[in-house]
Structures are given as C-alpha cells and as structure tokens.
CSV table of C-alpha atoms in Angstrom, one decimal:
chain,number,residue,atom,x,y,z
A,489,MET,CA,45.4,-8.3,-80.3
A,490,LYS,CA,43.4,-11.2,-79.2
A,491,ARG,CA,45.1,-11.4,-75.8
A,492,ASN,CA,44.7,-7.6,-75.4
A,493,ASN,CA,41.0,-7.9,-76.1
A,494,LYS,CA,40.7,-10.5,-73.4
A,495,SER,CA,42.5,-8.4,-70.8
A,496,VAL,CA,40.2,-5.4,-71.7
A,497,MET,CA,37.2,-7.6,-71.2
A,498,ASN,CA,38.6,-8.7,-67.8
A,499,MET,CA,39.2,-5.1,-66.8
A,500,VAL,CA,35.6,-4.3,-67.7
A,501,GLY,CA,34.3,-7.3,-65.8
A,502,LEU,CA,36.4,-6.3,-62.7
A,503,ALA,CA,35.2,-2.7,-62.9
A,504,ALA,CA,31.6,-3.9,-63.1
A,505,VAL,CA,32.0,-6.1,-60.0
A,506,VAL,CA,33.7,-3.3,-58.0
A,507,GLY,CA,31.1,-0.8,-59.2
A,508,LEU,CA,28.4,-3.1,-58.1
A,509,LEU,CA,29.9,-3.6,-54.7
A,510,VAL,CA,30.5,0.2,-54.2
A,511,PHE,CA,27.0,1.0,-55.4
A,512,SER,CA,25.3,-1.6,-53.2
A,513,SER,CA,27.2,-0.5,-50.1
A,514,LEU,CA,26.3,3.1,-50.9
A,515,SER,CA,22.7,2.4,-51.7
A,516,PHE,CA,22.1,0.5,-48.5
A,517,GLY,CA,24.1,2.9,-46.5
A,518,GLU,CA,24.8,0.5,-43.6
A,519,GLU,CA,27.0,-2.3,-42.7
A,520,ALA,CA,25.7,-5.8,-43.2
A,521,TYR,CA,25.2,-7.8,-40.1
A,522,ASP,CA,28.0,-10.4,-39.7
A,523,GLU,CA,27.2,-13.2,-37.3
A,524,GLY,CA,30.9,-14.1,-37.0
A,525,THR,CA,31.7,-10.6,-35.6
A,526,TYR,CA,28.5,-9.6,-33.9
A,527,GLY,CA,27.0,-12.9,-32.7
A,528,PRO,CA,23.9,-14.7,-33.7
A,529,GLN,CA,21.2,-12.5,-35.3
A,530,ALA,CA,18.3,-14.4,-33.8
A,531,PRO,CA,17.4,-13.2,-30.3
A,532,ILE,CA,18.2,-15.3,-27.3
A,533,VAL,CA,15.0,-16.1,-25.5
A,534,TRP,CA,15.1,-17.4,-21.9
A,535,ALA,CA,12.2,-19.2,-20.3
A,536,LYS,CA,13.6,-19.7,-16.8
A,537,PRO,CA,13.1,-18.6,-14.1
A,538,VAL,CA,10.4,-16.5,-15.8
A,539,LYS,CA,9.3,-16.9,-19.4
A,540,GLY,CA,10.1,-14.5,-22.2
A,541,VAL,CA,13.4,-12.6,-21.4
A,542,VAL,CA,14.9,-11.5,-24.6
A,543,PHE,CA,18.6,-10.7,-25.4
A,544,VAL,CA,19.5,-9.3,-28.8
A,545,HIS,CA,23.2,-9.4,-29.8
A,546,LYS,CA,23.0,-6.6,-32.4
A,547,ILE,CA,22.0,-4.0,-29.8
A,548,HIS,CA,25.0,-4.9,-27.6
A,549,THR,CA,27.7,-5.6,-30.2
A,550,MET,CA,27.0,-3.7,-33.5
A,551,ASP,CA,25.1,-0.8,-31.9
A,552,ALA,CA,26.8,-0.5,-28.5
A,553,GLY,CA,30.3,-1.6,-29.6
A,554,LEU,CA,30.9,-4.5,-27.2
A,555,THR,CA,33.1,-7.4,-28.4
A,556,CYS,CA,32.5,-11.1,-27.8
A,557,ASP,CA,35.0,-11.3,-24.9
A,558,ASN,CA,33.3,-8.5,-23.0
A,559,CYS,CA,30.7,-11.1,-21.9
A,560,HIS,CA,32.0,-14.5,-23.0
A,561,ASP,CA,33.0,-16.6,-21.2
A,562,LYS,CA,33.2,-14.7,-17.9
A,563,LEU,CA,29.5,-13.6,-17.7
A,564,PHE,CA,27.9,-16.0,-20.1
A,565,GLU,CA,28.9,-19.3,-21.6
A,566,MET,CA,29.0,-19.4,-25.4
A,567,ALA,CA,26.3,-22.0,-25.7
A,568,ALA,CA,22.9,-20.3,-25.6
A,569,GLY,CA,20.6,-21.2,-22.8
A,570,THR,CA,23.4,-22.3,-20.4
A,571,ALA,CA,22.7,-19.4,-17.9
A,572,GLU,CA,19.1,-20.3,-17.3
A,573,LYS,CA,20.1,-23.7,-16.0
A,574,ASN,CA,21.9,-22.0,-13.1
A,575,ALA,CA,19.9,-21.6,-9.9
A,576,ASP,CA,21.4,-18.1,-9.4
A,577,PHE,CA,20.1,-16.7,-12.8
A,578,THR,CA,17.8,-14.3,-11.0
A,579,MET,CA,17.2,-10.6,-10.7
A,580,ASP,CA,18.9,-10.7,-7.3
A,581,SER,CA,22.1,-11.9,-8.9
A,582,LEU,CA,21.9,-9.1,-11.4
A,583,TYR,CA,21.6,-6.6,-8.6
A,584,LYS,CA,24.8,-8.1,-7.2
A,585,GLY,CA,26.7,-7.5,-10.5
A,586,LYS,CA,26.4,-11.0,-12.0
A,587,TYR,CA,25.3,-11.8,-15.6
A,588,CYS,CA,23.6,-8.7,-17.2
A,589,GLY,CA,24.1,-6.8,-13.9
A,590,ALA,CA,27.8,-6.4,-14.7
A,591,CYS,CA,26.9,-3.6,-17.0
A,592,HIS,CA,23.3,-2.9,-16.2
A,593,ASP,CA,24.1,-1.2,-12.9
A,594,GLY,CA,22.8,2.3,-13.6
A,595,GLN,CA,26.3,3.6,-14.6
A,596,MET,CA,27.3,1.8,-17.8
A,597,ALA,CA,23.8,0.9,-18.8
A,598,PHE,CA,20.3,1.3,-17.3
A,599,ALA,CA,20.0,-0.3,-13.9
A,600,ALA,CA,18.6,-3.9,-13.8
A,601,ASN,CA,15.8,-2.8,-11.5
A,602,THR,CA,14.5,-0.2,-14.0
A,603,ARG,CA,12.8,-0.5,-17.4
A,604,CYS,CA,11.7,-4.1,-16.8
A,605,THR,CA,9.9,-4.6,-20.1
A,606,SER,CA,13.0,-3.6,-22.1
A,607,CYS,CA,14.1,-7.2,-21.7
A,608,HIS,CA,11.0,-8.9,-20.4
A,609,ALA,CA,8.6,-9.7,-23.2
A,610,GLY,CA,6.6,-12.0,-21.1
A,611,VAL,CA,4.6,-15.1,-22.0
A,612,LYS,CA,3.0,-13.2,-24.9
A,613,GLY,CA,6.4,-12.2,-26.2
A,614,TYR,CA,7.7,-15.8,-25.7
A,615,ASN,CA,4.9,-17.2,-27.8
A,616,ARG,CA,5.4,-14.6,-30.5
A,617,LEU,CA,9.1,-15.2,-30.7
A,618,THR,CA,9.1,-19.0,-30.5
A,619,GLY,CA,5.9,-19.5,-32.5
A,620,ALA,CA,4.3,-21.4,-29.7
A,621,ALA,CA,0.5,-21.5,-29.6
A,622,PRO,CA,-0.8,-19.4,-26.7
A,623,GLN,CA,-2.0,-21.6,-23.9
A,624,GLY,CA,-5.4,-21.5,-22.4
A,625,LYS,CA,-7.0,-19.9,-25.5
A,626,ALA,CA,-8.7,-23.0,-26.9
A,627,PRO,CA,-11.9,-22.2,-28.9
A,628,VAL,CA,-15.1,-22.3,-26.9
A,629,LYS,CA,-17.2,-25.3,-27.3
A,630,HIS,CA,-21.0,-24.8,-27.1
B,1363,MET,CA,-34.1,21.3,-5.7
B,1364,LYS,CA,-31.2,22.9,-4.0
B,1365,ILE,CA,-27.6,21.7,-4.6
B,1366,ASP,CA,-27.4,20.6,-1.0
B,1367,ASP,CA,-30.4,18.3,-1.5
B,1368,LEU,CA,-29.0,17.1,-4.9
B,1369,GLU,CA,-25.8,16.0,-3.2
B,1370,LYS,CA,-27.7,13.6,-0.9
B,1371,LEU,CA,-29.0,11.6,-3.9
B,1372,GLU,CA,-27.0,8.6,-5.1
B,1373,ASN,CA,-25.4,8.9,-8.5
B,1374,GLU,CA,-27.0,6.3,-10.7
B,1375,GLY,CA,-24.5,6.8,-13.5
B,1376,ALA,CA,-25.3,7.9,-17.0
B,1377,GLU,CA,-25.2,4.5,-18.8
B,1378,ASN,CA,-28.6,3.4,-17.6
B,1379,LEU,CA,-30.6,6.5,-18.5
B,1380,PRO,CA,-33.6,6.0,-20.9
B,1381,SER,CA,-33.1,7.8,-24.2
B,1382,GLU,CA,-35.9,10.2,-23.4
B,1383,GLU,CA,-34.1,11.3,-20.3
B,1384,ARG,CA,-31.0,11.8,-22.4
B,1385,ARG,CA,-32.8,14.0,-24.9
B,1386,ARG,CA,-34.3,16.1,-22.3
B,1387,PHE,CA,-30.9,16.7,-20.7
B,1388,LEU,CA,-29.4,17.6,-24.0
B,1389,ARG,CA,-32.2,20.1,-24.8
B,1390,PHE,CA,-31.6,21.6,-21.4
B,1391,GLY,CA,-27.9,21.8,-22.0
B,1392,LEU,CA,-28.5,23.6,-25.3
B,1393,ALA,CA,-30.8,26.0,-23.7
B,1394,VAL,CA,-28.3,26.8,-21.0
B,1395,THR,CA,-25.4,27.4,-23.5
B,1396,GLY,CA,-27.7,29.4,-25.7
B,1397,VAL,CA,-28.6,31.8,-22.8
B,1398,PHE,CA,-25.1,32.0,-21.5
B,1399,VAL,CA,-23.1,32.2,-24.7
B,1400,GLY,CA,-20.5,35.0,-24.4
B,1401,GLY,CA,-21.5,35.5,-20.8
B,1402,SER,CA,-20.2,34.0,-17.6
B,1403,VAL,CA,-19.6,30.3,-17.2
B,1404,LEU,CA,-22.2,28.4,-15.3
B,1405,SER,CA,-21.1,25.5,-13.2
B,1406,LEU,CA,-23.7,23.0,-12.2
B,1407,THR,CA,-21.3,21.2,-9.9
B,1408,SER,CA,-20.7,22.7,-6.5
B,1409,ALA,CA,-17.1,23.5,-5.5
B,1410,ARG,CA,-17.2,21.0,-2.6
B,1411,LYS,CA,-18.2,18.1,-4.9
B,1412,ALA,CA,-15.6,19.1,-7.5
B,1413,GLN,CA,-12.9,18.9,-4.9
B,1414,SER,CA,-13.7,15.4,-3.8
B,1415,ASP,CA,-13.6,14.3,-7.5
B,1416,MET,CA,-9.9,15.4,-7.8
B,1417,GLY,CA,-8.5,11.9,-7.6
B,1418,PRO,CA,-9.7,8.3,-7.8
B,1419,VAL,CA,-8.7,7.4,-4.2
B,1420,PRO,CA,-11.5,8.0,-1.8
B,1421,ALA,CA,-10.9,10.2,1.2
B,1422,THR,CA,-9.6,8.4,4.2
B,1423,GLY,CA,-12.4,7.1,6.3
B,1424,ALA,CA,-14.8,7.0,3.3
B,1425,PHE,CA,-14.4,3.3,2.8
B,1426,PRO,CA,-17.9,1.8,3.2
B,1427,TYR,CA,-16.9,-1.8,4.0
B,1428,LYS,CA,-14.8,-3.5,6.8
B,1429,PRO,CA,-12.6,-5.0,5.7
B,1430,HIS,CA,-12.6,-2.9,2.5
B,1431,TYR,CA,-10.6,-5.1,0.1
B,1432,THR,CA,-8.5,-3.5,-2.6
B,1433,MET,CA,-5.8,-4.5,-5.0
B,1434,VAL,CA,-3.0,-2.0,-5.9
B,1435,ILE,CA,-1.3,-2.8,-9.2
B,1436,ARG,CA,2.2,-1.5,-9.6
B,1437,GLN,CA,2.0,-1.6,-13.3
B,1438,ASN,CA,5.6,-0.9,-14.4
B,1439,ARG,CA,6.7,-4.0,-12.5
B,1440,CYS,CA,4.6,-6.4,-14.5
B,1441,ILE,CA,6.7,-8.6,-16.9
B,1442,ASP,CA,3.8,-10.8,-18.0
B,1443,CYS,CA,5.3,-14.0,-16.5
B,1444,GLU,CA,1.7,-15.0,-16.0
B,1445,ARG,CA,2.3,-16.9,-12.8
B,1446,CYS,CA,-0.7,-15.0,-11.4
B,1447,LEU,CA,-2.9,-16.4,-14.2
B,1448,GLU,CA,-1.6,-20.0,-13.5
B,1449,ALA,CA,-2.2,-19.6,-9.8
B,1450,CYS,CA,-5.7,-18.2,-10.3
B,1451,ALA,CA,-6.7,-20.9,-12.8
B,1452,LYS,CA,-5.4,-23.6,-10.4
B,1453,THR,CA,-6.9,-22.2,-7.2
B,1454,ASN,CA,-10.3,-21.3,-8.7
B,1455,ASN,CA,-10.7,-24.0,-11.3
B,1456,VAL,CA,-10.8,-21.6,-14.2
B,1457,PRO,CA,-11.2,-23.3,-17.6
B,1458,SER,CA,-8.8,-22.6,-20.5
B,1459,TYR,CA,-11.4,-20.6,-22.4
B,1460,GLY,CA,-12.1,-18.1,-19.7
B,1461,TYR,CA,-10.3,-15.9,-17.2
B,1462,ARG,CA,-10.9,-14.3,-13.8
B,1463,THR,CA,-7.9,-12.1,-14.3
B,1464,THR,CA,-5.7,-11.5,-17.4
B,1465,ILE,CA,-2.8,-9.4,-18.6
B,1466,LEU,CA,-3.3,-6.8,-21.4
B,1467,GLN,CA,-0.4,-5.6,-23.4
B,1468,ARG,CA,0.3,-2.5,-25.4
B,1469,GLU,CA,3.2,-0.6,-26.9
B,1470,ARG,CA,3.9,3.0,-26.2
B,1471,GLU,CA,6.2,5.3,-28.1
B,1472,ILE,CA,8.8,6.8,-25.9
B,1473,GLU,CA,11.8,9.1,-26.8
B,1474,ARG,CA,13.5,8.9,-30.2
B,1475,GLY,CA,11.0,6.6,-31.7
B,1476,ALA,CA,11.8,3.9,-29.2
B,1477,LYS,CA,9.0,1.7,-28.1
B,1478,GLU,CA,8.1,0.6,-24.6
B,1479,ARG,CA,6.1,-2.5,-23.7
B,1480,VAL,CA,3.4,-2.0,-21.1
B,1481,PHE,CA,1.7,-4.9,-19.4
B,1482,MET,CA,-1.5,-4.2,-17.6
B,1483,PRO,CA,-3.0,-6.8,-15.2
B,1484,VAL,CA,-6.8,-6.6,-15.1
B,1485,LEU,CA,-9.4,-8.2,-12.9
B,1486,CYS,CA,-12.8,-7.5,-11.3
B,1487,ASN,CA,-12.6,-4.1,-9.8
B,1488,HIS,CA,-15.2,-4.9,-7.0
B,1489,CYS,CA,-16.8,-1.5,-7.6
B,1490,ASN,CA,-18.5,0.4,-4.9
B,1491,ARG,CA,-21.3,1.0,-7.4
B,1492,PRO,CA,-21.1,-2.2,-9.5
B,1493,PRO,CA,-23.1,-1.9,-12.8
B,1494,CYS,CA,-23.2,-5.7,-13.0
B,1495,VAL,CA,-25.1,-6.0,-9.8
B,1496,ARG,CA,-27.5,-3.3,-10.8
B,1497,VAL,CA,-28.5,-5.2,-14.0
B,1498,CYS,CA,-28.7,-8.8,-12.7
B,1499,PRO,CA,-32.3,-9.9,-13.0
B,1500,THR,CA,-32.1,-12.7,-10.4
B,1501,THR,CA,-29.7,-11.1,-7.9
B,1502,ALA,CA,-27.3,-13.9,-8.6
B,1503,THR,CA,-24.5,-11.4,-8.5
B,1504,TYR,CA,-24.4,-9.2,-5.4
B,1505,LYS,CA,-22.1,-7.0,-3.4
B,1506,ASP,CA,-21.3,-8.6,-0.1
B,1507,LYS,CA,-22.7,-6.3,2.6
B,1508,LYS,CA,-19.7,-6.9,4.9
B,1509,ASN,CA,-16.6,-6.9,2.8
B,1510,GLY,CA,-17.8,-5.4,-0.4
B,1511,ILE,CA,-16.6,-8.3,-2.7
B,1512,VAL,CA,-18.8,-8.7,-5.8
B,1513,MET,CA,-19.8,-12.3,-5.5
B,1514,MET,CA,-21.8,-14.9,-7.6
B,1515,ASP,CA,-24.5,-17.2,-6.4
B,1516,TYR,CA,-24.2,-19.8,-9.2
B,1517,LYS,CA,-27.5,-21.4,-8.3
B,1518,ARG,CA,-29.4,-18.2,-9.0
B,1519,CYS,CA,-27.6,-17.4,-12.3
B,1520,ILE,CA,-29.7,-18.0,-15.4
B,1521,GLY,CA,-26.8,-17.3,-17.7
B,1522,CYS,CA,-28.4,-14.3,-19.4
B,1523,LYS,CA,-25.0,-12.6,-19.6
B,1524,THR,CA,-26.5,-9.1,-19.0
B,1525,CYS,CA,-23.8,-8.6,-16.3
B,1526,MET,CA,-21.1,-9.4,-18.9
B,1527,ALA,CA,-22.4,-6.6,-21.0
B,1528,ALA,CA,-22.7,-4.2,-18.1
B,1529,CYS,CA,-19.3,-4.7,-16.7
B,1530,PRO,CA,-17.0,-1.9,-17.8
B,1531,TYR,CA,-13.9,-4.1,-17.2
B,1532,ASN,CA,-14.8,-7.2,-19.1
B,1533,ALA,CA,-14.2,-9.2,-16.0
B,1534,ARG,CA,-16.8,-11.9,-16.4
B,1535,TYR,CA,-17.1,-15.1,-18.5
B,1536,PHE,CA,-19.7,-17.8,-18.9
B,1537,LYS,CA,-18.4,-21.0,-17.3
B,1538,GLU,CA,-19.8,-24.0,-19.2
B,1539,GLU,CA,-19.2,-26.4,-16.3
B,1540,ASN,CA,-21.3,-24.3,-13.9
B,1541,ARG,CA,-23.8,-23.2,-16.6
B,1542,ALA,CA,-23.3,-19.8,-14.9
B,1543,ILE,CA,-21.2,-16.7,-15.0
B,1544,ASP,CA,-17.9,-16.9,-13.2
B,1545,LYS,CA,-15.7,-14.0,-12.0
B,1546,CYS,CA,-13.0,-13.0,-9.6
B,1547,ASN,CA,-14.1,-13.0,-5.9
B,1548,PHE,CA,-10.7,-12.1,-4.5
B,1549,CYS,CA,-10.4,-15.8,-3.8
B,1550,TYR,CA,-12.9,-15.4,-1.0
B,1551,ASP,CA,-14.2,-19.0,-1.0
B,1552,THR,CA,-10.8,-20.6,-1.8
B,1553,ARG,CA,-8.4,-18.6,0.3
B,1554,LEU,CA,-9.6,-15.6,2.3
B,1555,SER,CA,-12.3,-17.5,4.2
B,1556,LYS,CA,-9.7,-20.1,5.0
B,1557,GLY,CA,-7.5,-17.7,6.8
B,1558,GLU,CA,-5.1,-16.7,4.0
B,1559,SER,CA,-4.3,-13.0,3.8
B,1560,LYS,CA,-3.6,-12.8,0.1
B,1561,THR,CA,-5.4,-13.8,-3.2
B,1562,ALA,CA,-3.7,-16.5,-5.2
B,1563,CYS,CA,-2.5,-14.1,-7.9
B,1564,ALA,CA,-1.0,-11.7,-5.3
B,1565,ALA,CA,0.8,-14.6,-3.5
B,1566,ALA,CA,2.2,-15.9,-6.8
B,1567,CYS,CA,3.5,-12.6,-8.2
B,1568,PRO,CA,7.3,-12.6,-8.1
B,1569,ALA,CA,7.7,-8.9,-8.8
B,1570,GLY,CA,5.4,-7.3,-6.2
B,1571,VAL,CA,2.9,-6.1,-8.8
B,1572,ARG,CA,-0.3,-7.1,-7.1
B,1573,ILE,CA,-0.6,-5.8,-3.6
B,1574,PHE,CA,-3.8,-7.1,-2.0
B,1575,GLY,CA,-5.0,-5.4,1.2
B,1576,ASP,CA,-7.6,-3.7,3.3
B,1577,LEU,CA,-8.1,0.0,3.0
B,1578,THR,CA,-9.5,0.3,6.5
B,1579,ASP,CA,-6.2,-0.9,7.8
B,1580,TYR,CA,-4.0,2.2,7.7
B,1581,ASP,CA,-0.9,0.1,8.3
B,1582,SER,CA,-1.4,-2.1,5.3
B,1583,GLU,CA,1.0,-1.9,2.4
B,1584,ALA,CA,-2.0,-1.3,0.0
B,1585,TYR,CA,-3.3,1.7,2.0
B,1586,LYS,CA,0.2,3.2,2.3
B,1587,LEU,CA,0.9,2.8,-1.4
B,1588,ILE,CA,-2.1,4.7,-2.7
B,1589,HIS,CA,-1.6,7.5,-0.2
B,1590,MET,CA,1.9,8.4,-1.1
B,1591,PRO,CA,1.9,12.1,-1.9
B,1592,ASP,CA,4.5,11.9,-4.6
B,1593,LYS,CA,2.8,9.1,-6.6
B,1594,VAL,CA,0.1,9.3,-9.2
B,1595,VAL,CA,-2.6,6.7,-8.7
B,1596,TRP,CA,-5.3,6.0,-11.3
B,1597,VAL,CA,-8.2,3.6,-11.9
B,1598,LEU,CA,-9.5,2.2,-15.1
B,1599,ARG,CA,-12.5,3.9,-16.7
B,1600,PRO,CA,-13.3,6.3,-13.9
B,1601,GLU,CA,-15.9,8.0,-16.1
B,1602,THR,CA,-18.4,5.1,-15.6
B,1603,GLY,CA,-18.9,6.2,-12.0
B,1604,ALA,CA,-18.6,2.7,-10.8
B,1605,MET,CA,-16.0,3.6,-8.1
B,1606,PRO,CA,-13.6,0.7,-8.7
B,1607,ASN,CA,-11.4,-0.7,-5.9
B,1608,VAL,CA,-8.5,-1.7,-8.0
B,1609,PHE,CA,-5.9,1.0,-8.1
B,1610,TYR,CA,-3.0,1.4,-10.6
B,1611,MET,CA,0.4,3.1,-10.1
B,1612,ASN,CA,4.0,3.1,-11.2
B,1613,ASP,CA,6.8,3.1,-8.7
C-alpha cells in the first residue's frame, strides 16, 4: 500500500512534468533556438573592410534551412571574425562567388550587388550593435 | 499685370513673406474659391510654367554657372561606412561637434512587414536661390558668381546664425575655432582650386554613391546620370523653391 502510494505519486509527478512540457511548447508555438544546431544567436558584426556588416545565423539556419557544413569550413572558418582578416573579403570577391557570394548570386538568394542595406548596417548600426559610443558627437562646449 | 510679365519676375519664395502679405493672399484665395465654387477650375499658373516644373532637373542649357557644380547621390548604394565623413573632416578640418556633410538613416516598411534600412547622405545643396545668402546681414555667405558654390567669408561672419535658421537642409554649423559659421563649399579651397576634380567625400566613397560633376559638361557622369530617361531623380524639399543642385536617385 505504501509502495503503491509512492508509485502513484511518481506517476502524478511525471504527468505534471510532461503536461508542463506539452503545454509550454503549445503555448509558445515555436521551436526554441538551439545554438548547438543553429549557430550562435548573437549577430556576427564585421568591421573590415567597411564597418557594420551584419550576419545573423538564425535567418540562414533555422529560417532558411541551411546546416553548419553548408558554409563551414569551406566558405567561412568557424571562428568568428576570421574572414575579415583576409585581403579578399570584399564585394568583388562576393561577385566572383566567394564567401556570401556562393549563395547570394541572384539565383539561390538575392544577388550580392542588390539590397545593400540588408547586410550593411553602417557605422550607426555598428555602434548600436556593439554598444560603442558614436564618434564625433561630443557635447558642444561654449 | 499679364501672365507674361509675371513670368519675368524672380520667384522670391513664400517663406520670407510678411504676415500681412500672407493674409491678403489668403483672403484673395477665399474670394476666388467663393466665386468659382461649383464652376470651372481657375488655374493661376500658365501651362508653359507648369510644364517646366514637372521635374527637379533643370532643362538642358538652363544652368546659370560655368562650371555648374552638382552632386548626384545614388542613395540605394549608401551603406553608411562613413568614409566620406572621415575624409571631409580631415580635409576641411571639421571639428567633432559639427559636420559639413552627414548621413541620415531611416527604416521603411517593405513587403510582408519586412523593414528596409535607408541611408541618405546630406550636404549643402548649393541652391540656385539660396535662402541662407538672402538672409545674411553682412554678406559673409555668398553665391560665387562664376561657379555657383555657396561660400563663406569667415572674416565677415558675425555668428548671428540667421543662415542656419534659413537653410532648408540643416547644412550649416557654428565653428567655435573660427567664431564663424562653417559649411560645405564642395572642397573649393582645399581641393578644387588645387586642380582636383572631385570633392573629398566623392573621392573617398567606395560604393559610387556621391558623383561630383559639372552640369555644363554633357559628357560628365553626373550630367548623364540625372538625364537617364528611365530613372526617377529627386531633390530634397523642392517646395522651398531654393532650386538645389544636389540630386538623388536610385540605380
């Protein structure tokens, strides 16, 4: 009787946990972002050769269905910020099919020479994303 | 006065009218609409004038200066890398609290709720009818008679900032070091007069956004760009009647 009681309590506990899981997944209605599957959640922000170029993993993996090995390590090294150290990390290289240009060719994804500001957030975007203070906006002294 | 005679007068713009003049004009407008209500529409603009007001680009040959300097901004190419701002500040000794040119930013809703960033480089428009020149009490700011650049004579400037208030483009700032107003002069003193063909900002732009040129040179890139029949060209705040010389387009 005593043992039975305990197992009943276990069953109730398990049901509660399962229920909670099902309920939470139903109520949020979307898959949680898993960095192991989809890559880092924080945007990658390049500063060279021009400041403020933004790459978001979620848009490419979770939303567009790409896997890690679609881009790593052939197009991009795993370590963030490696590409911008290369001298050929330029728009010209992209037009020749390197880096982002492998897909952004106008067929698979929008061409690299269109919709510039989709990826380029500029100095203003760079400061916003990295929390850097905008330069040249010192208060006026009178 | 006949319409032909009226056309010969120079448009002084509406912003400098005394309020009495405004009131008289409104009363006149009310009288006209009162008389003509339900009747035919009266146009006080002649058809010839209306035609020439169709676009912001002046008719070929109607450029008053030689060279007639212009800047064409291919807005969709701007990525706010701000190399132009750095080059301008370095070339023209612009302090950190002011600017001769800057880049504005806004977000625009496009299809399916997506948003698009738009960067808009702005600078002095070197207007054909510059409101800043009109209001300056000491003629410290003037429009160069030969090339049409709106320039500053720092020695004459008393720092009253009336030109800052008059400028429709917010293109002027008070430079503490000079105790005078400073503004873009298309790098006239720092580059153009020394034989360079481009302003510092245009030379620094990696994306071909800022195309500096001469509208009287029909072979120049700037002239060709704003006369492409399949492109829309616009200017900022055309309603002020200042006739700006900085043109915007997307390509």
